[in-house]
Amino acid sequence: MKIKWGIVSCGRIAKDFTAALQTLDKKEHEVVAVAARDLKKAEAFAQEFDVPKFYGSYEELAKDPDVEVTYVATINPSHVCVCKMMMDNGKSVLCEKPMGMNRKQCEELIAYAKKSNVFLMEAMWARFNPAYVELRKMICSEKIGKVKHANCTFGIPMQDVERLGMKKLGGGITLDIGIYCVHLASVAFWREKPEKIIASGYLTDEGVDWSASVIMEYSGGRSAAFTYSGLISMANEASVTATEGVIKLRTPFWCTDVLEDMESNEVIFKVPIVELPNTNFMNSYILRFEAEEVRKCIMKGKLQSSTMSWDDTLAVHEILDEIRHQLGVVYDEDISTMNPSRTRKSGSSDINQESKCSKAL
């Protein structure tokens, strides 16, 4: 049975996701509509990807009876209101990461999905990457022994990405790329909560973070360590060290297509490549696997995925909240949910969520 997609926003990741969707069986997936705040951009997107309908507002797409599931790729602060709009109209939602600006917003969306009885998932494509699935199997079966440490670096110069420097647009690097590092640790220690988190980094006068180093301590002397930056290039590799081996995730680790035995340099797993020309991001064909998961869940009548569950989203965002707290990054969305002691370095104006939503729409 086919599911019919609506693409909400026409940015770079939305284009790559749509291109990846079109590599799947057309009897199972079809993009039937796209929406942007600018009708001309929506029309251009529709022409590029042969989408039959295009809209100049997200509300029009939400009300389209042909759309069954939506991929929400709007700016981060608008995720809550846009996802709610889709769910109000009976649409299932795959929401680009981060699902919310903090754990509280994620809880709000999850409660809304339950009430609306629709599927909701955060689009963390790494979880569905066959390389990560294989890594998880190796860890859970203890094929490499017991995991003791996970490590990664993620650095790409991104000062030219305007939104990353603007707090009102959800700027900052922790929610943009640091989230991948936290997810790696979540996979390596399979959903275990760290006992201690230590984070430090660089903030701009605007109060957004451009780089950070984080250590997470787990029981029994186990740990994860990672550094991420939007200022410099880094190796962008990851490794998981266990008592009987070390597995390397080749660059780019967040969407790697190769697992390697670090001691022998032997390739132990490789994701079959699907040609996808003219994409904006590396290995974007891997986005197809999260789309397949959405369809499987919807076909089974599930409201959430067992691979990227609501609990997974909440656990990761709890860690992200703590990292941001230690760095001193406070968004307007945090003011009503955080303790007054957590509002240092905010520099925030009192803009409520409804105002931000109206601007986004």
Short mmCIF file of C-alpha atoms in Angstrom, two decimals, residues 91-351:
data_model
loop_
_atom_site.label_atom_id
_atom_site.label_comp_id
_atom_site.label_asym_id
_atom_site.label_seq_id
_atom_site.Cartn_x
_atom_site.Cartn_y
_atom_site.Cartn_z
CA LYS A 91 -1.52 13.98 9.21
CA SER A 92 1.24 11.74 10.48
CA VAL A 93 4.51 13.61 11.02
CA LEU A 94 8.18 12.97 10.42
CA CYS A 95 9.76 16.05 12.03
CA GLU A 96 13.31 17.02 11.16
CA LYS A 97 15.67 17.12 14.13
CA PRO A 98 15.55 18.67 16.61
CA MET A 99 11.90 17.85 17.18
CA GLY A 100 11.73 20.67 19.72
CA MET A 101 13.98 23.38 21.11
CA ASN A 102 14.11 21.47 24.40
CA ARG A 103 12.77 18.32 26.05
CA LYS A 104 9.64 20.12 27.23
CA GLN A 105 8.63 20.95 23.66
CA CYS A 106 9.21 17.34 22.62
CA GLU A 107 6.97 16.17 25.46
CA GLU A 108 4.32 18.60 24.25
CA LEU A 109 4.42 17.22 20.70
CA ILE A 110 4.36 13.61 21.87
CA ALA A 111 1.29 14.31 24.03
CA TYR A 112 -0.33 15.99 21.01
CA ALA A 113 0.37 12.96 18.81
CA LYS A 114 -1.21 10.67 21.39
CA LYS A 115 -4.27 12.90 21.61
CA SER A 116 -4.51 13.17 17.81
CA ASN A 117 -3.86 9.43 17.37
CA VAL A 118 -1.29 10.00 14.62
CA PHE A 119 2.25 8.77 14.02
CA LEU A 120 5.09 11.08 15.09
CA MET A 121 8.85 10.57 14.81
CA GLU A 122 11.95 12.73 15.02
CA ALA A 123 13.92 12.45 11.79
CA MET A 124 17.20 11.12 13.15
CA TRP A 125 18.35 9.35 10.01
CA ALA A 126 21.44 7.85 11.64
CA ARG A 127 19.22 5.47 13.62
CA PHE A 128 18.02 3.84 10.40
CA ASN A 129 21.33 3.84 8.58
CA PRO A 130 22.14 0.14 7.95
CA ALA A 131 25.66 0.79 9.28
CA TYR A 132 24.22 1.96 12.61
CA VAL A 133 21.79 -0.96 12.65
CA GLU A 134 24.74 -3.33 12.19
CA LEU A 135 26.74 -1.52 14.88
CA ARG A 136 23.82 -1.82 17.27
CA LYS A 137 23.58 -5.57 16.59
CA MET A 138 27.29 -6.00 17.29
CA ILE A 139 26.98 -4.07 20.55
CA CYS A 140 23.84 -5.82 21.79
CA SER A 141 25.21 -9.28 20.95
CA GLU A 142 28.56 -8.36 22.56
CA LYS A 143 30.34 -9.48 19.41
CA ILE A 144 33.05 -6.94 20.26
CA GLY A 145 32.74 -7.46 24.00
CA LYS A 146 31.44 -4.81 26.36
CA VAL A 147 31.54 -1.19 25.24
CA LYS A 148 33.82 1.02 27.31
CA HIS A 149 34.14 4.23 25.31
CA ALA A 150 32.65 6.13 22.37
CA ASN A 151 34.36 9.04 20.65
CA CYS A 152 33.66 11.34 17.72
CA THR A 153 34.42 14.72 16.19
CA PHE A 154 32.11 16.76 14.00
CA GLY A 155 33.48 19.94 12.52
CA ILE A 156 32.42 21.84 9.39
CA PRO A 157 32.88 25.60 8.83
CA MET A 158 29.33 26.96 8.74
CA GLN A 159 29.67 30.65 9.56
CA ASP A 160 27.95 31.42 6.26
CA VAL A 161 24.74 29.71 7.43
CA GLU A 162 22.93 32.78 8.71
CA ARG A 163 20.33 31.04 10.87
CA LEU A 164 23.04 29.33 12.97
CA GLY A 165 24.17 32.69 14.30
CA MET A 166 20.68 33.95 15.13
CA LYS A 167 19.10 32.89 18.41
CA LYS A 168 15.59 33.83 17.29
CA LEU A 169 15.93 31.28 14.47
CA GLY A 170 17.10 28.55 16.84
CA GLY A 171 20.76 29.16 16.02
CA GLY A 172 23.68 27.38 17.62
CA ILE A 173 25.60 24.25 16.86
CA THR A 174 24.49 21.88 19.65
CA LEU A 175 20.99 21.36 18.25
CA ASP A 176 22.29 21.34 14.68
CA ILE A 177 25.22 18.88 14.80
CA GLY A 178 25.90 18.15 18.46
CA ILE A 179 22.72 16.08 18.45
CA TYR A 180 24.44 13.52 16.20
CA CYS A 181 27.22 13.08 18.74
CA VAL A 182 24.71 12.49 21.53
CA HIS A 183 22.88 9.96 19.36
CA LEU A 184 26.14 8.08 18.74
CA ALA A 185 26.61 7.74 22.51
CA SER A 186 22.99 6.64 22.84
CA VAL A 187 23.60 3.86 20.33
CA ALA A 188 26.98 2.87 21.81
CA PHE A 189 25.58 2.57 25.35
CA TRP A 190 22.16 1.59 24.04
CA ARG A 191 19.81 4.06 25.67
CA GLU A 192 21.64 4.16 28.98
CA LYS A 193 21.54 7.49 30.79
CA PRO A 194 24.93 9.06 31.63
CA GLU A 195 25.66 9.66 35.29
CA LYS A 196 27.53 12.89 34.66
CA ILE A 197 27.92 15.38 31.81
CA ILE A 198 30.75 17.93 31.51
CA ALA A 199 30.54 20.49 28.71
CA SER A 200 32.37 23.64 27.70
CA GLY A 201 32.42 25.68 24.52
CA TYR A 202 32.45 29.00 22.71
CA LEU A 203 29.48 31.36 22.65
CA THR A 204 28.97 34.49 20.59
CA ASP A 205 27.69 37.80 21.97
CA GLU A 206 24.31 36.72 20.59
CA GLY A 207 24.41 33.84 23.06
CA VAL A 208 24.58 30.97 20.56
CA ASP A 209 27.23 28.27 20.61
CA TRP A 210 29.66 27.68 17.76
CA SER A 211 31.74 24.88 19.28
CA ALA A 212 31.76 22.57 22.28
CA SER A 213 33.56 19.66 23.88
CA VAL A 214 31.58 17.18 25.96
CA ILE A 215 32.43 14.27 28.24
CA MET A 216 29.69 11.93 29.40
CA GLU A 217 30.43 9.51 32.22
CA TYR A 218 28.57 6.23 32.60
CA SER A 219 28.59 3.66 35.39
CA GLY A 220 31.62 1.44 35.81
CA GLY A 221 34.14 3.95 34.41
CA ARG A 222 32.68 3.94 30.90
CA SER A 223 32.57 7.18 28.93
CA ALA A 224 31.79 9.08 25.74
CA ALA A 225 33.71 12.11 24.52
CA PHE A 226 33.06 14.34 21.57
CA THR A 227 33.89 17.73 20.11
CA TYR A 228 31.82 19.58 17.55
CA SER A 229 32.33 22.89 15.80
CA GLY A 230 30.81 25.12 13.14
CA LEU A 231 34.06 27.05 12.86
CA ILE A 232 36.64 24.50 11.70
CA SER A 233 36.95 21.26 9.75
CA MET A 234 37.55 18.13 11.81
CA ALA A 235 38.12 14.43 11.09
CA ASN A 236 34.37 13.72 11.39
CA GLU A 237 35.01 10.12 12.34
CA ALA A 238 33.76 8.08 15.28
CA SER A 239 34.88 5.02 17.15
CA VAL A 240 33.33 2.63 19.63
CA THR A 241 35.84 0.88 21.87
CA ALA A 242 34.90 -2.40 23.54
CA THR A 243 36.76 -5.07 25.48
CA GLU A 244 37.32 -7.21 22.38
CA GLY A 245 37.62 -4.70 19.56
CA VAL A 246 37.32 -1.16 18.25
CA ILE A 247 34.83 -0.25 15.54
CA LYS A 248 35.46 2.84 13.43
CA LEU A 249 32.69 4.71 11.69
CA ARG A 250 34.32 6.32 8.67
CA THR A 251 33.74 9.94 7.85
CA PRO A 252 31.09 11.30 7.82
CA PHE A 253 30.21 9.28 10.93
CA TRP A 254 26.64 10.63 11.23
CA CYS A 255 25.77 9.17 7.81
CA THR A 256 28.63 6.73 7.33
CA ASP A 257 28.43 3.95 4.79
CA VAL A 258 31.39 1.96 6.17
CA LEU A 259 32.21 0.24 9.46
CA GLU A 260 35.85 -0.71 9.90
CA ASP A 261 37.85 -2.82 12.33
CA MET A 262 40.18 -0.16 13.70
CA GLU A 263 42.99 -2.58 14.51
CA SER A 264 43.15 -4.39 11.16
CA ASN A 265 41.65 -1.62 9.00
CA GLU A 266 39.39 -4.30 7.55
CA VAL A 267 35.98 -3.21 6.26
CA ILE A 268 33.43 -5.20 8.21
CA PHE A 269 30.25 -3.62 6.85
CA LYS A 270 29.36 -1.46 3.87
CA VAL A 271 26.02 0.14 3.00
CA PRO A 272 25.01 -0.48 -0.63
CA ILE A 273 25.25 2.87 -2.40
CA VAL A 274 22.24 4.29 -4.23
CA GLU A 275 23.21 6.92 -6.77
CA LEU A 276 21.65 10.26 -5.90
CA PRO A 277 23.18 13.12 -7.94
CA ASN A 278 23.15 16.81 -7.06
CA THR A 279 22.38 16.50 -3.36
CA ASN A 280 23.17 19.15 -0.76
CA PHE A 281 24.55 16.81 1.88
CA MET A 282 26.83 13.77 1.91
CA ASN A 283 25.31 10.30 1.57
CA SER A 284 21.77 11.70 1.40
CA TYR A 285 20.50 8.47 -0.13
CA ILE A 286 20.57 7.11 3.44
CA LEU A 287 17.55 9.32 4.19
CA ARG A 288 15.48 6.70 2.37
CA PHE A 289 15.75 4.31 5.31
CA GLU A 290 13.93 6.59 7.77
CA ALA A 291 11.17 7.05 5.18
CA GLU A 292 10.83 3.27 4.92
CA GLU A 293 10.51 3.08 8.72
CA VAL A 294 7.71 5.64 8.69
CA ARG A 295 5.75 3.62 6.16
CA LYS A 296 6.24 0.35 8.05
CA CYS A 297 5.01 1.92 11.28
CA ILE A 298 1.98 3.54 9.66
CA MET A 299 1.06 0.31 7.88
CA LYS A 300 1.09 -1.45 11.27
CA GLY A 301 -1.00 1.26 12.91
CA LYS A 302 1.82 2.35 15.21
CA LEU A 303 2.07 5.85 16.63
CA GLN A 304 5.83 5.63 17.16
CA SER A 305 8.89 3.75 15.98
CA SER A 306 10.62 1.23 18.23
CA THR A 307 13.97 2.15 16.64
CA MET A 308 13.59 5.91 17.16
CA SER A 309 11.01 5.95 19.92
CA TRP A 310 9.52 8.88 21.77
CA ASP A 311 11.59 7.85 24.81
CA ASP A 312 14.72 8.03 22.62
CA THR A 313 13.85 11.58 21.60
CA LEU A 314 13.20 12.63 25.20
CA ALA A 315 16.40 11.04 26.51
CA VAL A 316 18.57 12.73 23.88
CA HIS A 317 16.91 16.11 24.38
CA GLU A 318 17.39 15.86 28.14
CA ILE A 319 21.13 15.51 27.50
CA LEU A 320 21.08 18.36 24.99
CA ASP A 321 19.30 20.56 27.54
CA GLU A 322 22.03 19.87 30.08
CA ILE A 323 24.81 20.57 27.58
CA ARG A 324 23.20 23.87 26.62
CA HIS A 325 22.72 24.73 30.29
CA GLN A 326 26.42 24.24 30.96
CA LEU A 327 27.37 26.21 27.86
CA GLY A 328 24.97 29.01 28.79
CA VAL A 329 22.73 28.77 25.72
CA VAL A 330 19.16 29.77 26.57
CA TYR A 331 16.42 30.16 23.98
CA ASP A 332 13.16 32.05 24.41
CA GLU A 333 11.45 28.65 24.44
CA ASP A 334 13.44 27.73 27.57
CA ILE A 335 12.35 30.69 29.68
CA SER A 336 8.99 29.25 30.72
CA THR A 337 10.35 25.72 31.26
CA MET A 338 13.73 26.33 32.91
CA ASN A 339 14.52 27.39 36.43
CA PRO A 340 15.55 31.05 36.75
CA SER A 341 19.09 29.89 37.61
CA ARG A 342 19.34 28.44 34.08
CA THR A 343 18.79 31.72 32.26
CA ARG A 344 22.32 33.08 32.48
CA LYS A 345 23.85 34.52 29.31
CA SER A 346 20.45 34.48 27.70
CA GLY A 347 20.31 37.88 26.04
CA SER A 348 16.79 36.78 25.10
CA SER A 349 13.85 38.98 24.31
CA ASP A 350 10.44 37.97 25.62
CA ILE A 351 9.00 36.64 22.38
#
